[in-house]
PDB file of C-alpha atoms in Angstrom:
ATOM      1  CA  UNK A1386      -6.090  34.488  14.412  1.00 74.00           C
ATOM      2  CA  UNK A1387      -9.598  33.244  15.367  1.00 77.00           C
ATOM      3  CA  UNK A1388      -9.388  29.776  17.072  1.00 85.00           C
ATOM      4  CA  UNK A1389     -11.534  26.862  18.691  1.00 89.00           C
ATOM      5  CA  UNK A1390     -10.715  24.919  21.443  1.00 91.00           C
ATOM      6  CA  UNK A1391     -13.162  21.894  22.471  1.00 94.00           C
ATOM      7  CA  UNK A1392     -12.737  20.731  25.739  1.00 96.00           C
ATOM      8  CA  UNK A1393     -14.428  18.582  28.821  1.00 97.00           C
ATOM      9  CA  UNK A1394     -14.435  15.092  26.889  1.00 97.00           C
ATOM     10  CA  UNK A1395     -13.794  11.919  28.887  1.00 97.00           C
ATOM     11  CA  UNK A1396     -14.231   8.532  29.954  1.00 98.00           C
ATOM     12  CA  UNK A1397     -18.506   8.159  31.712  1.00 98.00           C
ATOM     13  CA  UNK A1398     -20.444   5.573  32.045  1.00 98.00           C
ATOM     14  CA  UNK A1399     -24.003   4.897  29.969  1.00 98.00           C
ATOM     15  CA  UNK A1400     -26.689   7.530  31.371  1.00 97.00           C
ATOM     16  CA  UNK A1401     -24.342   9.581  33.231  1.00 98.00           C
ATOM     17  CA  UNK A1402     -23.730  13.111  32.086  1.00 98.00           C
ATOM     18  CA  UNK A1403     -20.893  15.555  30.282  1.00 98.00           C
ATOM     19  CA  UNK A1404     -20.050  18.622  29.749  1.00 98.00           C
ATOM     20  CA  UNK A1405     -17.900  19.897  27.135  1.00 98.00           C
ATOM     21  CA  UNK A1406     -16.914  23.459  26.304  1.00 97.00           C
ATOM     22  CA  UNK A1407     -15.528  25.168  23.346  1.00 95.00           C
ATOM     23  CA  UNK A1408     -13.873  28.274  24.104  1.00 93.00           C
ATOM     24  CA  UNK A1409     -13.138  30.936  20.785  1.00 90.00           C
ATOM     25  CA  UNK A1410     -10.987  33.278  20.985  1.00 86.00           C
ATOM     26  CA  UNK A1411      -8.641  35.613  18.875  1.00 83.00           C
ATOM     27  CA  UNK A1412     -12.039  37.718  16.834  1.00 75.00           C
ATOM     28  CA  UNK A1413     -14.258  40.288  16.769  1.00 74.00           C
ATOM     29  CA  UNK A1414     -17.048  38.968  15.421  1.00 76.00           C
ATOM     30  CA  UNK A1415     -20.179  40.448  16.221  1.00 81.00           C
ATOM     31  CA  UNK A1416     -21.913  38.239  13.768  1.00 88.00           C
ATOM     32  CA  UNK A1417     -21.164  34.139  14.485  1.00 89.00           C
ATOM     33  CA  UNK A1418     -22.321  30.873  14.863  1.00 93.00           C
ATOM     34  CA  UNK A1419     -20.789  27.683  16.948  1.00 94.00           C
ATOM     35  CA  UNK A1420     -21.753  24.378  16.480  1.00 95.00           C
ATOM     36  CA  UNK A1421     -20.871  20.996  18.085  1.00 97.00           C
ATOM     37  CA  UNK A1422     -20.240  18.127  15.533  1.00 97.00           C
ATOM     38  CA  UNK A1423     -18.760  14.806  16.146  1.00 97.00           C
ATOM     39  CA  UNK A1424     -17.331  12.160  14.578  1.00 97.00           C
ATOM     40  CA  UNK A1425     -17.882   8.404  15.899  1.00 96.00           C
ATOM     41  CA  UNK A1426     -15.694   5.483  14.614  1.00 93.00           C
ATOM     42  CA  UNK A1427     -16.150   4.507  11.188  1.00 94.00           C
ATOM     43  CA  UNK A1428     -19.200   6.737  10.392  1.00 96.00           C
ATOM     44  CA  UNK A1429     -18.883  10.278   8.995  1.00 95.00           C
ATOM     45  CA  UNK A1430     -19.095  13.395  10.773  1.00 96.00           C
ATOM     46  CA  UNK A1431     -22.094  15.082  11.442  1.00 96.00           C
ATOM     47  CA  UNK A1432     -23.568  18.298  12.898  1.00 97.00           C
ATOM     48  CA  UNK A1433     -25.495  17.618  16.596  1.00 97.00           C
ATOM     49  CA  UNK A1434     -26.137  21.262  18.396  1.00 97.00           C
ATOM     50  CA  UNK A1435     -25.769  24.809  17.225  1.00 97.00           C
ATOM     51  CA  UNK A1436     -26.548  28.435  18.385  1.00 96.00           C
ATOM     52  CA  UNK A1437     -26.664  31.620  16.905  1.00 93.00           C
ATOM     53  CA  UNK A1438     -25.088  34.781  18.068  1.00 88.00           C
ATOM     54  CA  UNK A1439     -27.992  36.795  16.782  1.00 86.00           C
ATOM     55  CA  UNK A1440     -30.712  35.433  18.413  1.00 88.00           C
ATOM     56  CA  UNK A1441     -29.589  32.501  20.501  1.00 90.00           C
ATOM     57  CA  UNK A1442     -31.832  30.128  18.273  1.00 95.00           C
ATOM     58  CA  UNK A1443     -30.391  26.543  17.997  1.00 97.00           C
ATOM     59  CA  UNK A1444     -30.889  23.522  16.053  1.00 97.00           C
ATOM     60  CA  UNK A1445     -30.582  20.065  17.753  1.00 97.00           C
ATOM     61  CA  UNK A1446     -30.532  16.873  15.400  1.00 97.00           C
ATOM     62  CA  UNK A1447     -32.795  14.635  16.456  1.00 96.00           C
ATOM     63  CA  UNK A1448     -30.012  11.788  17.998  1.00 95.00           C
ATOM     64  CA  UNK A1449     -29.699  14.446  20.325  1.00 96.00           C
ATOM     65  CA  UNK A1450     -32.963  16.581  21.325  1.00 96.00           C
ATOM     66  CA  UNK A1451     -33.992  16.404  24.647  1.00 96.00           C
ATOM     67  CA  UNK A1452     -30.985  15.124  26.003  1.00 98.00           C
ATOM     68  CA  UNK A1453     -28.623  17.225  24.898  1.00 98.00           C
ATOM     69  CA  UNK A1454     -28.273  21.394  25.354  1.00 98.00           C
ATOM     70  CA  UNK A1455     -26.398  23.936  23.859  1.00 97.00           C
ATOM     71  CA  UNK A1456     -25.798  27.285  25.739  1.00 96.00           C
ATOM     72  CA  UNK A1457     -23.426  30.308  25.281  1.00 93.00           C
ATOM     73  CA  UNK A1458     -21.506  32.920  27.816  1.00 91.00           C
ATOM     74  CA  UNK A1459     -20.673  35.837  25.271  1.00 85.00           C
ATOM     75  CA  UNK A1460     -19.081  37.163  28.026  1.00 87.00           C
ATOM     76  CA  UNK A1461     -16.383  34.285  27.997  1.00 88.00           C
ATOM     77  CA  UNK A1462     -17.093  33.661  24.248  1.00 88.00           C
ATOM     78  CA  UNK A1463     -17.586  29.838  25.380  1.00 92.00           C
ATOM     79  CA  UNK A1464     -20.034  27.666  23.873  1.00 95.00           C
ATOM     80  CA  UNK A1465     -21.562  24.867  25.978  1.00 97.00           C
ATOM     81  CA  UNK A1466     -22.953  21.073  25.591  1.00 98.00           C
ATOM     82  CA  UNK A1467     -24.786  20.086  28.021  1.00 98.00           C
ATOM     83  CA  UNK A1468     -24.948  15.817  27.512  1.00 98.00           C
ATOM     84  CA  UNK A1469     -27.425  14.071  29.732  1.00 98.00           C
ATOM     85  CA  UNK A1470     -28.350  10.126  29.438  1.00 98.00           C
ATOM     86  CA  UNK A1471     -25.224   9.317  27.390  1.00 98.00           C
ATOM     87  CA  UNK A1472     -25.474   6.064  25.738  1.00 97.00           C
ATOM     88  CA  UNK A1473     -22.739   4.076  23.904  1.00 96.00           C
ATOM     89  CA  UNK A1474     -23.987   5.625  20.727  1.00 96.00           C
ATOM     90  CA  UNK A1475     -22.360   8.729  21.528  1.00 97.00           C
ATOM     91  CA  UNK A1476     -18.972   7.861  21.759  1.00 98.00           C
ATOM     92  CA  UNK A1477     -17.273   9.898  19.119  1.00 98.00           C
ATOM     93  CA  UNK A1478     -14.843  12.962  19.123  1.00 98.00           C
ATOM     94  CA  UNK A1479     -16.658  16.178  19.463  1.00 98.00           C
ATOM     95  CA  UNK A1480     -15.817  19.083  17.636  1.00 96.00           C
ATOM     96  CA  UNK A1481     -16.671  22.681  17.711  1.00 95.00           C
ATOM     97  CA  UNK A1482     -17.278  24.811  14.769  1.00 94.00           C
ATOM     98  CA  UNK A1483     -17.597  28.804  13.976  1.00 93.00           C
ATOM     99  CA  UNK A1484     -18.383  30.771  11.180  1.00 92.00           C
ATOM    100  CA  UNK A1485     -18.823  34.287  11.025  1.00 90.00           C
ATOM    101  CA  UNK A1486     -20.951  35.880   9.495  1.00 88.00           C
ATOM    102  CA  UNK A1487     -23.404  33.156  11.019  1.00 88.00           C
ATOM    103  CA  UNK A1488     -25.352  31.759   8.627  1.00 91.00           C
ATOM    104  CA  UNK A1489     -28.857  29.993   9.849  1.00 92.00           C
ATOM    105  CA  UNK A1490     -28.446  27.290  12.908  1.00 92.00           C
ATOM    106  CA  UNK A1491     -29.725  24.545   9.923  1.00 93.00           C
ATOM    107  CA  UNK A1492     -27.064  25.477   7.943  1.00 92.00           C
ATOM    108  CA  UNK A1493     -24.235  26.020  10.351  1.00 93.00           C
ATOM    109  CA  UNK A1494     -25.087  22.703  11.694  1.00 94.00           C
ATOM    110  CA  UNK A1495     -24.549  21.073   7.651  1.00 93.00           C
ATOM    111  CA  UNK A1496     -21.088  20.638   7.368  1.00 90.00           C
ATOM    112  CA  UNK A1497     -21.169  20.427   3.898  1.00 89.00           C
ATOM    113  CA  UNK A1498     -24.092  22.820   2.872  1.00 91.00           C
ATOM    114  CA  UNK A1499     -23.041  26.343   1.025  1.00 85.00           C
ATOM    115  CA  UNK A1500     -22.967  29.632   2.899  1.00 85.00           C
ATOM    116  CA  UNK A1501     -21.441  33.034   2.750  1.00 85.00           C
ATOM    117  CA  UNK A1502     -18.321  33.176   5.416  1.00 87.00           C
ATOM    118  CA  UNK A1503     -15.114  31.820   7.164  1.00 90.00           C
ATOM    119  CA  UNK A1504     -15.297  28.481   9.344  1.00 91.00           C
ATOM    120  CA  UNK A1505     -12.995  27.775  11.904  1.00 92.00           C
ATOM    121  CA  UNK A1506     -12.890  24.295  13.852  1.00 92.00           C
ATOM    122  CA  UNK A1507     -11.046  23.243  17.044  1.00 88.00           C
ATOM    123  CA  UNK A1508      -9.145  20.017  17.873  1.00 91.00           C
ATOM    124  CA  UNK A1509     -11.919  17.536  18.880  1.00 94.00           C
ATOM    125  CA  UNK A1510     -12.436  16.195  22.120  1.00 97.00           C
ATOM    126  CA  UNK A1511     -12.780  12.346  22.969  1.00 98.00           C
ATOM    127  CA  UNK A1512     -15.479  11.459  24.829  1.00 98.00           C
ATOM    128  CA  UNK A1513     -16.357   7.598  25.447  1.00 98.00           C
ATOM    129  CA  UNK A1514     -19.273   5.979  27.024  1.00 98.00           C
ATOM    130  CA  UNK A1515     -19.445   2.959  28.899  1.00 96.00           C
ATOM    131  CA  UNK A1516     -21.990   0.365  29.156  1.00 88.00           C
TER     132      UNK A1516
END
């Protein structure tokens, strides 16, 4: 059984850096996308950083571009985020995502947009930042 598992959250303070990683395990998927979402308190949750098996493109939403980056091992099937100048606005608990086939980066990052496949998410991970 294919499975998530987020990890690498924590307690940092404002403009320090994190990062989490979201190991997948139990498929053979040749064809897959992960993506990081996250869910702060009291707001709904929303797509931040995914990455395409196929051709390593990614899709950053714009809270997060140039401070944050995505990476993958395929070796270690282990998705990275890279979090740099953390501010209290990311507080939230991050989640990782995969669905296989991978659709497009845009799409995979759309929680609730259509697309052809079987998603898979993790237990989130807590990370809080301080002022």
């Amino acid at each position: 059984r294919c499975s998530c598992r987020a990890s690498g959250g924590g307690l940092v303070r404002a403009g320090r850096s994190l990062r989490l990683s979201c190991a997948a395990s139990g498929f053979t998927f040749d064809d897959y996308g992960i993506g990081w979402f996250r869910q702060a308190p009291g707001k709904e949750r929303e797509g931040i950083s995914c990455i395409s098996s196929n051709d390593d493109s990614t899709y950053y939403a714009d809270s997060t571009k140039g401070r944050f980056t995505i990476s993958s091992d395929a070796a270690k099937n282990t998705v990275y985020l890279q979090m740099n100048s953390l501010n209290s606005e990311d507080t939230a608990v991050y989640y990782c995502r995969l669905v296989a086939p991978g659709p497009s980066v845009n799409t995979l990052c759309c929680e609730h947009c259509d697309y052809y496949g079987t998603e898979y998410w993790g237990k989130g991970t807590l990370v809080t930042v301080s002022s």
